[in-house]
Each structure stands twice: as C-alpha cells, then as structure tokens.
Coordinates of C-alpha atoms and ligand atoms in Angstrom, one line a residue:
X91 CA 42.4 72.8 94.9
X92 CA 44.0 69.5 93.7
X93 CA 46.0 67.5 96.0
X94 CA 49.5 69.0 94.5
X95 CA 48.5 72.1 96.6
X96 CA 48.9 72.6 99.6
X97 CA 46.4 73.7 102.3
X98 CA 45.9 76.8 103.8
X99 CA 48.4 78.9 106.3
X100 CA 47.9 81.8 108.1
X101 CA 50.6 83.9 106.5
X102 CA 53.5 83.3 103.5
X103 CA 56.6 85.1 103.3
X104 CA 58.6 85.0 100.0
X105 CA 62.0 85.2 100.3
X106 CA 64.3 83.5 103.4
X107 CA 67.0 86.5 103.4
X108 CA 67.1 88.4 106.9
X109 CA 64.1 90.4 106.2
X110 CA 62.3 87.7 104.9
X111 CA 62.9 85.1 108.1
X112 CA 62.7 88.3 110.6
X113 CA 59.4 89.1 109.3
X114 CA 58.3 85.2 109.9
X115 CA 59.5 85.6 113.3
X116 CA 57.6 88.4 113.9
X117 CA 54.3 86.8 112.4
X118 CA 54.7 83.6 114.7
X119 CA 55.2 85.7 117.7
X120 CA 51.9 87.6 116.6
X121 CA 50.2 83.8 116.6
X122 CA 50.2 83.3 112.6
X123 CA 51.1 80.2 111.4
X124 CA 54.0 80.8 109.0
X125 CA 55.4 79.4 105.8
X126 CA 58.7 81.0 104.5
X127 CA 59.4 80.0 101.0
X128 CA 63.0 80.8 99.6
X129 CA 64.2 80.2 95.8
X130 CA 67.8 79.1 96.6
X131 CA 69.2 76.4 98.8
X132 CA 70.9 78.4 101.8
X133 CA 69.1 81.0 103.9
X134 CA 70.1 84.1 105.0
X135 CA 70.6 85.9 100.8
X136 CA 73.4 88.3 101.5
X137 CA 74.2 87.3 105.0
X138 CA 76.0 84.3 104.2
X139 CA 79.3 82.0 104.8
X140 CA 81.9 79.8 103.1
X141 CA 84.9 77.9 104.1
X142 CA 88.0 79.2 102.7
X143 CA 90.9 77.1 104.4
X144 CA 89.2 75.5 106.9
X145 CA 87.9 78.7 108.6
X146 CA 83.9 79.7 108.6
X147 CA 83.9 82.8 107.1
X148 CA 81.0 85.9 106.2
X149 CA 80.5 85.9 102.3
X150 CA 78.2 88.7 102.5
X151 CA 77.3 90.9 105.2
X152 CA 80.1 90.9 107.9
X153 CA 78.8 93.5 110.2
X154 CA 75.9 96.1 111.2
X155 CA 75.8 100.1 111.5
X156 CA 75.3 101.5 115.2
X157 CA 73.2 104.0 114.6
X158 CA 70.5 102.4 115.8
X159 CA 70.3 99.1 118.2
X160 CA 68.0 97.3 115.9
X161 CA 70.8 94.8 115.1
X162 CA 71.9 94.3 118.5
X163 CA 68.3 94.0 120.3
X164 CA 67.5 91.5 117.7
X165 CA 70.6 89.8 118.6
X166 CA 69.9 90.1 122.2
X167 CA 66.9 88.5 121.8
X168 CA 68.2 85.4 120.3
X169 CA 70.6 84.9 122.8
X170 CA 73.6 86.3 120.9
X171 CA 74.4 89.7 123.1
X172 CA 77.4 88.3 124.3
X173 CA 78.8 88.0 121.2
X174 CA 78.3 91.3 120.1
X175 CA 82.0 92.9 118.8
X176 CA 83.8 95.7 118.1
X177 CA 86.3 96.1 115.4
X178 CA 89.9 96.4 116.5
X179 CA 91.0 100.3 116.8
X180 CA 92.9 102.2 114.8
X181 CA 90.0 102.2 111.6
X182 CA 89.7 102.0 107.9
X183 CA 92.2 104.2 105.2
X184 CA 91.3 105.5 102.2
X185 CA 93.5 105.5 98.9
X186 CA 93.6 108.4 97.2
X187 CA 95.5 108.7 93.7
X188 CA 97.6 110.7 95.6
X189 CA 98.2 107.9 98.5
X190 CA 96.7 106.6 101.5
X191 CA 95.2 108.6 104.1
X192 CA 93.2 107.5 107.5
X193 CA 90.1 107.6 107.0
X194 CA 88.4 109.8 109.2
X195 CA 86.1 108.1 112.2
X196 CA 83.6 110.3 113.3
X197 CA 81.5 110.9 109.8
X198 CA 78.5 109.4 108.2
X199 CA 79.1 108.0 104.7
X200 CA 82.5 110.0 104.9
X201 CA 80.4 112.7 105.4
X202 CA 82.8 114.9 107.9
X203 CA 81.3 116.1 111.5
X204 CA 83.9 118.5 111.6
X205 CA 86.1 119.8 108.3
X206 CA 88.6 121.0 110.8
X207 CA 89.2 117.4 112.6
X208 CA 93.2 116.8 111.9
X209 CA 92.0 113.4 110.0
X210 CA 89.7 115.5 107.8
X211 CA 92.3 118.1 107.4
X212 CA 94.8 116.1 106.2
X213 CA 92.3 114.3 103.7
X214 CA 91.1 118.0 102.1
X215 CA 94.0 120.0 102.5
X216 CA 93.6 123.3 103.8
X217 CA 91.3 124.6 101.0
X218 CA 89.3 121.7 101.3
X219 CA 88.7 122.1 104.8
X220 CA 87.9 125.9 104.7
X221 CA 85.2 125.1 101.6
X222 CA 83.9 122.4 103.8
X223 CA 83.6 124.9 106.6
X224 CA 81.4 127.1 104.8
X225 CA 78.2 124.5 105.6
X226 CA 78.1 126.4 109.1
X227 CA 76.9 129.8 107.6
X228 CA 75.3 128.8 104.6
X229 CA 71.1 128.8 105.2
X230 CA 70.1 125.5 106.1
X231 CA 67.6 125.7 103.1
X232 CA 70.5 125.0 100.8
X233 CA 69.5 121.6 99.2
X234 CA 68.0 120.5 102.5
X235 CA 64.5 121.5 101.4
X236 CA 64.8 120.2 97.7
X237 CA 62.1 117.5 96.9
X238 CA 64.7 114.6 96.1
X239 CA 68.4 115.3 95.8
X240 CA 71.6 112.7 95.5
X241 CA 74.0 112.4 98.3
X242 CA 76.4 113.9 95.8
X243 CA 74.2 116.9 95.1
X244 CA 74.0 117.7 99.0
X245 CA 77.3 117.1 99.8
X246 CA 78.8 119.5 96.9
X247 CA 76.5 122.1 97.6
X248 CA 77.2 122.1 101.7
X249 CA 80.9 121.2 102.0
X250 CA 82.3 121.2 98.4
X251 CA 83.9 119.0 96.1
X252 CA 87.0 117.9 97.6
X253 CA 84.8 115.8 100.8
X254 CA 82.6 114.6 97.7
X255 CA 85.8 112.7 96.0
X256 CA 88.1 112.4 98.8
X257 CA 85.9 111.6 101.3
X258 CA 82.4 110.5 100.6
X259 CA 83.1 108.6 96.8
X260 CA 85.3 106.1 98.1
X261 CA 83.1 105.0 101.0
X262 CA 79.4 104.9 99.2
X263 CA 81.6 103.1 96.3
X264 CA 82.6 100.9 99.4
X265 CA 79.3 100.5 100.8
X266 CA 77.1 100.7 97.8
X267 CA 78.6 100.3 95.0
X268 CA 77.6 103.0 93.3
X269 CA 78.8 106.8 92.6
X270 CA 77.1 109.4 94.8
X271 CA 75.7 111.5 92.5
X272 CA 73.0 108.3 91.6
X273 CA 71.8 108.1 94.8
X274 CA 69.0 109.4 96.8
X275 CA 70.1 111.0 99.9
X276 CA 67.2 110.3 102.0
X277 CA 67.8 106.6 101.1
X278 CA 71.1 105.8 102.1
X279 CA 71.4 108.4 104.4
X280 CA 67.7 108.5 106.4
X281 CA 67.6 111.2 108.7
X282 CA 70.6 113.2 107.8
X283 CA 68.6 115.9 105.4
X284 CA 66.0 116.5 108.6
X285 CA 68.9 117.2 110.9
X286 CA 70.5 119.7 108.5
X287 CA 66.6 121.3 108.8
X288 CA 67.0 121.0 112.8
X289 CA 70.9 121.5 113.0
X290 CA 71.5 124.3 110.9
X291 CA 74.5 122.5 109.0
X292 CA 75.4 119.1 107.3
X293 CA 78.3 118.7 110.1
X294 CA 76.0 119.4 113.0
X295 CA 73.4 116.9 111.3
X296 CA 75.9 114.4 110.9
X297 CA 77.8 114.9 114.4
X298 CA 73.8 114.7 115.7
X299 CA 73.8 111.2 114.1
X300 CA 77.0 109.9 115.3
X301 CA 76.2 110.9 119.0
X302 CA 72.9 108.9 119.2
X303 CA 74.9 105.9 117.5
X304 CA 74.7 103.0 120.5
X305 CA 77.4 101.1 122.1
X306 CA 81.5 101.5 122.3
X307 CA 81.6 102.5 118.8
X308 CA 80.5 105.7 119.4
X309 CA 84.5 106.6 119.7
X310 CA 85.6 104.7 117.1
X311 CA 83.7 103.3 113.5
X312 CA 80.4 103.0 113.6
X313 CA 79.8 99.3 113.1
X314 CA 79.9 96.3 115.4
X315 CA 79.5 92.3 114.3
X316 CA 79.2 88.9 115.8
X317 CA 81.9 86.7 117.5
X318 CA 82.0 84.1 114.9
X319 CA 80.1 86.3 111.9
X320 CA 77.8 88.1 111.3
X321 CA 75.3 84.5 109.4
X322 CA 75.2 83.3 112.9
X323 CA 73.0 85.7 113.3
X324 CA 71.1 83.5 110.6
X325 CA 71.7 80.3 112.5
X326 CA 70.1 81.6 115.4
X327 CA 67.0 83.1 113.2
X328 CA 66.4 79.6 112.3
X329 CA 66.5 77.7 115.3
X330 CA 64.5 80.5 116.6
X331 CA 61.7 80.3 114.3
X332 CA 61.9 76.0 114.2
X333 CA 61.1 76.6 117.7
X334 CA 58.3 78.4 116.4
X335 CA 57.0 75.8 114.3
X336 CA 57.3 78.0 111.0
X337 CA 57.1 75.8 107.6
X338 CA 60.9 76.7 106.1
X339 CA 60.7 75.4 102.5
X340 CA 64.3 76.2 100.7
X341 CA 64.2 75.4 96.9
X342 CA 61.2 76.7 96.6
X343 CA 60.7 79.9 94.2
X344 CA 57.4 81.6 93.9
X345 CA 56.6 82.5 90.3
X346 CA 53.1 84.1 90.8
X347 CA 50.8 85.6 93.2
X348 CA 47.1 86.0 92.9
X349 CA 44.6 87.5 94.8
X350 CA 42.5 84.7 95.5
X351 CA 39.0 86.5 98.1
X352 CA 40.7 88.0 101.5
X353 CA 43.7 86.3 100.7
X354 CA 46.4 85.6 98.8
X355 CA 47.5 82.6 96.5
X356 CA 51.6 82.1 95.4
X357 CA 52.8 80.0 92.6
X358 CA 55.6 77.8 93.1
X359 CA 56.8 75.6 90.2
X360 CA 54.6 72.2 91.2
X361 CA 52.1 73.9 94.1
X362 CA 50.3 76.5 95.3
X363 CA 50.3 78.5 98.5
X364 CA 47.4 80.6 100.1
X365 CA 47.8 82.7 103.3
X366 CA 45.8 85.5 104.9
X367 CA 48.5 87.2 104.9
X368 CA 51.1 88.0 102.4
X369 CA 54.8 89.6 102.9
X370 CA 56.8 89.7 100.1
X371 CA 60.7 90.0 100.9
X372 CA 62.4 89.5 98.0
X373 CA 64.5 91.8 95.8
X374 CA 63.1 94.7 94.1
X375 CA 62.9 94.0 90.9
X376 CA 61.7 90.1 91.8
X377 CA 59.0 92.1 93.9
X378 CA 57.4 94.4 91.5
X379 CA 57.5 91.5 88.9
X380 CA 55.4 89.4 91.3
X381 CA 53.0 91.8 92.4
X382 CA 52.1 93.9 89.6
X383 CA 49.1 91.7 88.5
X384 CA 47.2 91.7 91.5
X385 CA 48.6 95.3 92.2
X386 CA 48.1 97.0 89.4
X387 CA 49.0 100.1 90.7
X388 CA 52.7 99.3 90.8
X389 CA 52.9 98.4 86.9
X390 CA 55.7 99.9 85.6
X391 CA 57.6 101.2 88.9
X392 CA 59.8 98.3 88.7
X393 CA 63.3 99.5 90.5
X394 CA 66.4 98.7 88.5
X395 CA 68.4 95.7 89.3
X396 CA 71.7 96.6 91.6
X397 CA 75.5 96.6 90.1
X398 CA 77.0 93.1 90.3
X399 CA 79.8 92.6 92.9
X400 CA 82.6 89.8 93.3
X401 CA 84.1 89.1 96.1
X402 CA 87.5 87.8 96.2
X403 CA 88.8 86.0 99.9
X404 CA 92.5 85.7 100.2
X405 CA 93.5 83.7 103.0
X406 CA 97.4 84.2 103.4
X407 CA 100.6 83.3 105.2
X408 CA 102.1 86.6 105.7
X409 CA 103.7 87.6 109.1
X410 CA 104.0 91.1 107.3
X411 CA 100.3 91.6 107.7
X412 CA 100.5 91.3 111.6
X413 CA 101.3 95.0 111.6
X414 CA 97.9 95.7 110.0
X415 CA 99.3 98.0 107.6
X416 CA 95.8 99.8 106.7
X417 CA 94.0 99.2 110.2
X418 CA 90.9 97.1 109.5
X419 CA 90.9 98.2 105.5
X420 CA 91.0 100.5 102.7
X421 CA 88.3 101.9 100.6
X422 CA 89.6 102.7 97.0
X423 CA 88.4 106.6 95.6
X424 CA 87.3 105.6 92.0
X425 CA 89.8 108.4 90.5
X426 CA 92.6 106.2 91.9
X427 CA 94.9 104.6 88.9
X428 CA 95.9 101.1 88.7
X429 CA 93.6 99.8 91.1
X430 CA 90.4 97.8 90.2
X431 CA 89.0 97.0 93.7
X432 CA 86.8 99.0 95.3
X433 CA 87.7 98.1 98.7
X434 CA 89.9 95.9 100.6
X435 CA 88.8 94.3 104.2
X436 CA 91.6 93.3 106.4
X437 CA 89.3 90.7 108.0
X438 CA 91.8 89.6 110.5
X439 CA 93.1 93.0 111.2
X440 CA 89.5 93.9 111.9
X441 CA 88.2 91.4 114.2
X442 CA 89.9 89.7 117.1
X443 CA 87.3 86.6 116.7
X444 CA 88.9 85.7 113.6
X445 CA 92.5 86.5 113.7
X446 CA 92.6 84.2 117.2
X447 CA 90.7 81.6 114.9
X448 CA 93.2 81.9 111.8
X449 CA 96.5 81.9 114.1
X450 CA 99.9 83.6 114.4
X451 CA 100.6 85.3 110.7
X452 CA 97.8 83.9 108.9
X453 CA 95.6 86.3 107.2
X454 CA 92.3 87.1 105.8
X455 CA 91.7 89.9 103.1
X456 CA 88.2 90.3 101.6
X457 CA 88.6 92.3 98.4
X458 CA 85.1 93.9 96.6
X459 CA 84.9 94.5 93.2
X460 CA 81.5 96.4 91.1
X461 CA 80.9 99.8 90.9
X462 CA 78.1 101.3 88.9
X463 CA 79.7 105.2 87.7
X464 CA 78.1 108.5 87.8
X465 CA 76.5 107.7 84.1
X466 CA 74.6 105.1 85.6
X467 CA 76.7 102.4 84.1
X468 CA 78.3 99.4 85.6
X469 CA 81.7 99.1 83.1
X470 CA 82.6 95.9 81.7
X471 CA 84.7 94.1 85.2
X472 CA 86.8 91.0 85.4
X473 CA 84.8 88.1 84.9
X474 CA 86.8 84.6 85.5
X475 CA 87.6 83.5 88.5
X476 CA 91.7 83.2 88.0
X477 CA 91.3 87.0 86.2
X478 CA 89.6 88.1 89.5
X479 CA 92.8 86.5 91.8
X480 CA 95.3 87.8 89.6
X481 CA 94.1 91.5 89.6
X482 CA 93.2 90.8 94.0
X483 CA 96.6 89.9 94.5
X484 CA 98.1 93.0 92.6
X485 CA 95.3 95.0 94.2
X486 CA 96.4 94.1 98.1
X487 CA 99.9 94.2 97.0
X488 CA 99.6 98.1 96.3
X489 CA 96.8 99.2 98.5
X490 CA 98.6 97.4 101.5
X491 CA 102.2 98.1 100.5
X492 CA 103.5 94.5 101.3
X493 CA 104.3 92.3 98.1
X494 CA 101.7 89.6 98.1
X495 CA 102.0 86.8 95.4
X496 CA 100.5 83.5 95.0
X497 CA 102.7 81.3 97.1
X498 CA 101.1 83.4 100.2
X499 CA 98.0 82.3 99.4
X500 CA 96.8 79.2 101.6
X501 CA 93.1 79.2 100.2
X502 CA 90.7 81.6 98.1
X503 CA 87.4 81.9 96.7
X504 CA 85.4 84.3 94.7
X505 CA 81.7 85.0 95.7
X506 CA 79.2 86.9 93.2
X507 CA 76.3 88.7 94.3
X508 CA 74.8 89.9 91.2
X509 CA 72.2 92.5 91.5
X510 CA 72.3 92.4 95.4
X511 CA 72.9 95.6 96.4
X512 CA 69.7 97.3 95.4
X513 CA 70.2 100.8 93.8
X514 CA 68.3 103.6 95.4
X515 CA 68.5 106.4 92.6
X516 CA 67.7 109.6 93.5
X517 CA 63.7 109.5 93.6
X518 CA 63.7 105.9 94.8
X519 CA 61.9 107.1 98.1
X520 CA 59.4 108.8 96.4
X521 CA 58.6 105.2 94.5
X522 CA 58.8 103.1 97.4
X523 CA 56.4 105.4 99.2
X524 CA 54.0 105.1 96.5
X525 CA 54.3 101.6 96.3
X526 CA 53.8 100.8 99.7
X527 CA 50.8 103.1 99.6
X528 CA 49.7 100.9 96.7
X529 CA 50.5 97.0 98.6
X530 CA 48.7 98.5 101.7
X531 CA 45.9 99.6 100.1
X532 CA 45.3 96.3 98.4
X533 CA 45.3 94.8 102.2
X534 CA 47.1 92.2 104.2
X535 CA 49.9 92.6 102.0
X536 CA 53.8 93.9 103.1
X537 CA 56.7 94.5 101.1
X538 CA 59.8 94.2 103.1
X539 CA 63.9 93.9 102.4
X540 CA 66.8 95.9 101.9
X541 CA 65.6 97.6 98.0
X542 CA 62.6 99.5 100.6
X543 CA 64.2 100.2 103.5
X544 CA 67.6 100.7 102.1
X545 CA 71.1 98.8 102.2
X546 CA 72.0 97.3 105.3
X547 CA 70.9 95.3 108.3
X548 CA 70.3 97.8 110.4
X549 CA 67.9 99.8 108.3
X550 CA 66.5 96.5 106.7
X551 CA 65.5 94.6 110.5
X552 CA 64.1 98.3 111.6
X553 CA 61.9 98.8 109.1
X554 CA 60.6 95.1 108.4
X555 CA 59.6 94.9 112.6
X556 CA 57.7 98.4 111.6
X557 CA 55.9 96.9 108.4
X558 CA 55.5 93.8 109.5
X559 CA 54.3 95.2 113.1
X560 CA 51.4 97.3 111.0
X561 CA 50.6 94.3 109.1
X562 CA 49.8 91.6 111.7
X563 CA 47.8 94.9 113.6
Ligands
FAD131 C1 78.4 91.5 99.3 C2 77.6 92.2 100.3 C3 78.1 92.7 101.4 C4 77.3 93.4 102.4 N1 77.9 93.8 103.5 C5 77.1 94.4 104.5 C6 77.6 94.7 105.7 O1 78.8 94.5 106.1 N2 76.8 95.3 106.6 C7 75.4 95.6 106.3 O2 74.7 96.1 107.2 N3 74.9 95.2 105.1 C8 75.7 94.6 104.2 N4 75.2 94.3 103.0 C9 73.7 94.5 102.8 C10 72.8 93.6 103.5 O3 73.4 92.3 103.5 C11 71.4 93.6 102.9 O4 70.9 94.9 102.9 C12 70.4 92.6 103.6 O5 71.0 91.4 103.9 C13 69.3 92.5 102.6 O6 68.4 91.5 103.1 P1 67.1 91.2 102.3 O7 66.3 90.2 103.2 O8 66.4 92.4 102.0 O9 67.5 90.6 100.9 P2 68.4 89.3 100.5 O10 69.4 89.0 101.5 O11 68.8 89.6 99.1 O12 67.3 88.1 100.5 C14 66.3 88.0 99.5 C15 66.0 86.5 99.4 O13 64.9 86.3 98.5 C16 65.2 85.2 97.7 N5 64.3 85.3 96.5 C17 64.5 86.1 95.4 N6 63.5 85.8 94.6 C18 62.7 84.9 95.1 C19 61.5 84.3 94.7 N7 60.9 84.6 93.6 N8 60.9 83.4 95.6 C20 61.5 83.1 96.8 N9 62.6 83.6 97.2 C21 63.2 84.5 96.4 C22 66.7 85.2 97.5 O14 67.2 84.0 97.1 C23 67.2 85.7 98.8 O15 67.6 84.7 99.7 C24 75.9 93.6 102.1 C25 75.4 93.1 100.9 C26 76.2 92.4 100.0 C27 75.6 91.9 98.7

C-alpha cells in the first residue's frame, strides 16, 4: 500500500443517501469504525433541499408512509419526535379525463378497502364499484398464489379495470413513476399479496394494512413528515453519526471493489479503501456494476436504471390558493388529455409548517414530471428548464382551476433526479433475493437502498437496520 492510500477501517459504506448514512449509524453503534464515502457533494441523494424564494424547501423526498414506525422511531431517536407532522385534512384528488374527483383515503396504492366507500363510489361509478365488489367471493387463489405478478395484473383480476385506471394508475404514476402493469406487486406493495392469502380478499388485505398503519394518520392519508422537511431528517443523521466519529468523505466516488483476503478493498479516483466490512448503498445499477467482479454470481442481473423525473417548484402570490382548491394535491391518471404532469403537490396546502413559514397568500406547488408507460418506455419529456415552467404553469392552472401565470410566480426552480426512482419490474424480488443470497454468501458484504428494499423511506430504513443488523451479527 503506497502512501496515497489510506489505512485500514473497520467497515466502508458506499453511498451517503439515507440508507447509506443509516447503515453507518448502525455500524458505529455496533463498535465498527466507519467510513461513508459518497460521489456527489450534498448528502442525503433523494432526501434533499433547495431555497426557492428564501424558504428551505424538500427537493426530493417530502414525507414517509405509516405503515410502519420505522421512519418515526428513527426520528425519535435523533431527537426529532416532536416534530413529527400530519398533513392538513381534507386529502389528495385525482384528475380524471373526465374531472377531478377526491381521492379516496383509506386505500393502499389507490387500492380500495372498500369499493362501496362513497369516495370510491363516486370514483368507479356504480359498475365499477359492483366489479370491484366481486374480490369478496372470488377464491383467494386468484393471482394471490401466482409466482410473480404486477400490481396491475392483481388489481384487474380482483377488482377490475376501472380501480386499475381510475384509481391505482394515477397514484403508482404518482409515487413511482411508472404504469402498474411493469411492476412487481410484492415490491411496491410488500405484504399486501400474503394478506389476500390470510384475508380472503384484496379489500380485506388492504383494509388489514391500513389498520396496523401507526399514528393519527390512520383516519386520514397515510403519510406523516417533519416540521421543517423531511432532509432534516438528514441533518440530524449527520450530527448523529459526527458524534460517532464516522469518517464522512463527500466527493468521493468508488469506482471499484476488490476482494482483497477477509476483506474488502474500494477504488476511489486517487486512493484506496479497505474495510472488514463492506455495505454497498448505492443505486442498483451503480451496485451491480461495482460488485460483479468480486461477485461473480450477480454478472448480468444488473437492474434497469429508473425513469427520469423533473421537478418543477412554483412559489406564488395567489390569495386564490388559500382555499386549497385540491386539498394537499392532485395525482394526474395518464389517460388524462392536456396535461403533462404527473402530479401536483400543494405544499402549503399540505403542511401547516410551511404555509406559517411562506405567509398569508403565498404559495408552494411542487409539480412532478416522468413516467415510464405500460411498454416499458419513458416517452420523449420536456427538457429545458423555461419548457418545463411554461407547461407547470398551464398544468396548475387546469388541475387547480385558478389561472396561474407568470407574474404569480415569486421564485421557481427545477430539480432532476434521473434514474432515481429504481424500477421494480415484475420479477425484481425474485433478483434481489438471488442477489442478496449471492453478496451474503461472498461474506461481510450488504447491499442496502431503496432499488432492494423498494421505493421509499419507510421500506428503505426497515430493511437497511435488518441487513445491516445481520451483517454486523
Ligand atoms: C423526486 C423524489 C421524490 C420522492 N419522494 C418520496 C416521498 O415523499 N416519500 C418517500 O418515502 N420516498 C420518496 N422518494 C423515494 C426515497 O427518497 C428513496 O426511496 C430513498 O431516499 C432512497 O434512498 P437510498 O439511500 O436507497 O438512495 P439514494 O438516496 O439514491 O442515495 C444513493 C447515494 O449513492 C450515491 N452514489 C451513487 N453511486 C455512487 C458511487 N459509485 N460511489 C459513492 N456514492 C455513490 C449517490 O450520489 C446518492 O447520494 C422520492 C424519491 C425521489 C427521487
């Protein structure tokens, strides 16, 4: 070893993103000595912030699923339960091309708990609702006990295919960017096929998952954030694992890793890193590339890379908005003419944190746009930045039904996260499994972030503390 490299830790982490610094703070609390080393400058990846006219704003992640208190124990722990929120009552919409309509509260990817629910109703229509009512008497077996099957395929086959496009398109467009019938059920929706099995019905299964949700949003939508944003969460990660006395190196990108006798070696551009231990929390396809030398067993299961998605922030002057025309926001059914975004976020109308912080009439709109459709294909999307306001403010204009031109807008920015959403097509569980079969049979190796566990913090902290747990055992 020449002096450019540097000497030996305990255990490296690859990638500074939540999954990436959780699993460094649960290595230092096991007594490793911890270096994180993360490509880009900021940490967090998808959870973090900008400033868009003067205000300190999420420009990734902006809040956390309930169904499980992974989230907030972590954010207990770092001193942050107090500021644990609630969104603002009164929920999401969804347009439809035939208008707006509330978005039902008590379902699971817009998966109904009950087609009958006046919501629901008026979402289907009667022969919607009595198609989606069938789920209570077909067998369970239906679909449930197919090897792999796409959210789409399960949905049609239980409830039909009105709750597929009215219902369940626009939000997994929403939350993954991505039509339904691409993705593996038991991915983006853990659980849900086992409580059909135990249930008897998709409703009961998803009415099951709802009730064990945690916290005040059991009532209402299923999701909670932080007083301030969801990165502060991030802040406190850091400060937490300072404390610790974990090596944080940003700017630092690993390019290779070799198995180098018990341990492992990483590649940065300029040193190299060894470490006992080894977990790698980068995206999938970043992953597989790095590992499929000394893991040989993983050549060629490389996952594809994720859609790309813009983000558009509008911050406005528009008393109009104090109303909160569609509740906390609108998710936009793909079939819907004349409107390219795939969602719209009423940020202020969402959470009380931030519409005390903008003030009387101001207003924050996040709109998302990237969607890969049911061929697989992500078509060709707007692409400057001016392209991307112009068709944002035509977008809120219509979905929010309040005219909204460019003298309303105070500040803006546009935020692309390409490839950061990983795609779970159907089968993905399957290859994970075998890849993590493969990393912990080559020893003191993890892989860990949101392309394993699936999309989202909660899923992503729950099962990095579980792999990360087994690997420092
Ligand atoms: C726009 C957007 C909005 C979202 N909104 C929500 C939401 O509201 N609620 C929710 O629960 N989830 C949301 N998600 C999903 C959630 O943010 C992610 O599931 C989660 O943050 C993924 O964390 P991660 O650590 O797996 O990956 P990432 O956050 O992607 O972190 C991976 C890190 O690895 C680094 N890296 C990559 N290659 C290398 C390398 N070779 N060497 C070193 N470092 C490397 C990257 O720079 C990055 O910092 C959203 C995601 C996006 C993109």
């Amino acid at each position: 070893m020449d002096a450019s490299q540097a000497g030996t830790v305990d255990a490296l982490v690859l990638g500074g993103g939540i999954s990436g610094l959780l699993s460094a703070r649960e290595l230092a609390a096991a007594g490793y000595r911890v270096t994180v080393l993360e490509a880009g400058q900021e940490w967090g990846g998808c959870v973090g912030s900008h400033v868009v006219a003067g205000l300190t704003l999420d420009s990734g992640a902006e809040s956390f699923a309930t169904r499980s208190d992974a989230v907030a124990r972590l954010a207990g722990e770092l001193g942050l339960a107090g500021r644990i929120v609630h969104p603002r009552p009164g929920g999401a919409w969804v347009q439809l091309p035939d208008g707006p309509r509330e978005l039902p509260k008590a379902g699971v990817l817009g998966i109904p708990a009950n087609p009958w629910d006046p919501e629901v109703r008026r979402s289907l229509g009667l022969l919607g609702s009595l198609r989606a009512s069938l789920d209570r008497i077909l067998p369970a077996s239906t679909v449930a006990a197919a090897d792999v099957v796409s959210v789409a395929a399960l949905v049609k086959a239980r409830m039909g295919r009105r709750v597929l496009e009215r219902l369940v398109e626009p939000v997994v467009g929403g939350v993954h960017s991505a039509d339904p019938a691409l993705l593996d059920v038991d991915m983006v929706a853990p659980g849900l096929r086992a409580g059909l099995r135990e249930h008897g019905s998709l409703a009961a299964a998803v009415a099951a998952q709802r009730r064990n949700s945690t916290g005040p949003a059991k009532a209402g939508s299923a999701v909670a954030g932080l007083d301030g944003g969801m990165h502060t969460l991030v802040g406190a990660l850091l400060s937490d694992l300072r404390g610790r006395g974990v090596t944080l190196l940003s700017g630092t990108r690993a390019l290779s890793v070799t198995r180098v006798g018990e341990g492992w070696r990483v590649g940065t551009a300029g040193k190299t890193y060894d470490g006992g231990l080894l977990v790698v929390a980068v995206d999938g396809p970043a992953a597989v590339g790095l590992l499929e030398e000394s893991v040989p067993a993983i050549a060629g299961r490389k996952p594809g890379a994720g859609p790309d998605v813009q983000l558009v922030t509008l911050v406005l002057d528009k008393a109009e908005l104090d109303d909160r025309p569609r509740g906390t926001g609108i998710l936009v059914a793909p079939q819907t003419p004349g409107i390219r975004a795939k969602a719209l976020t009423h940020a202020t109308g969402k959470w009380d944190w931030l519409a005390d912080a903008a003030g009387p009439g101001r207003h924050v709109l996040r709109l998302s746009y990237g969607r890969v459709d049911g061929a697989g294909q992500q078509p060709a999307g707007l692409d400057a930045d001016d392209e991307l306001l112009a068709a944002s403010l035509r977008d809120a204009s219509a979905l929010l039904e309040v005219s909204i031109v460019a003298q309303d807008v105070v500040d803006w920015d546009v935020v692309r996260w390409p490839g950061s959403l990983p795609f779970a097509a159907v089968g993905h569980r399957a290859r994970v499994t075998g890849i993590r079969e493969a990393c912990s049979a080559a020893g003191g190796l993890a892989v860990v972030g949101g392309w394993v566990a699936g999309n989202g913090l909660t899923a992503v902290v729950s099962d990095t503390l579980q792999q990360v747990r087994k690997l420092s055992a």
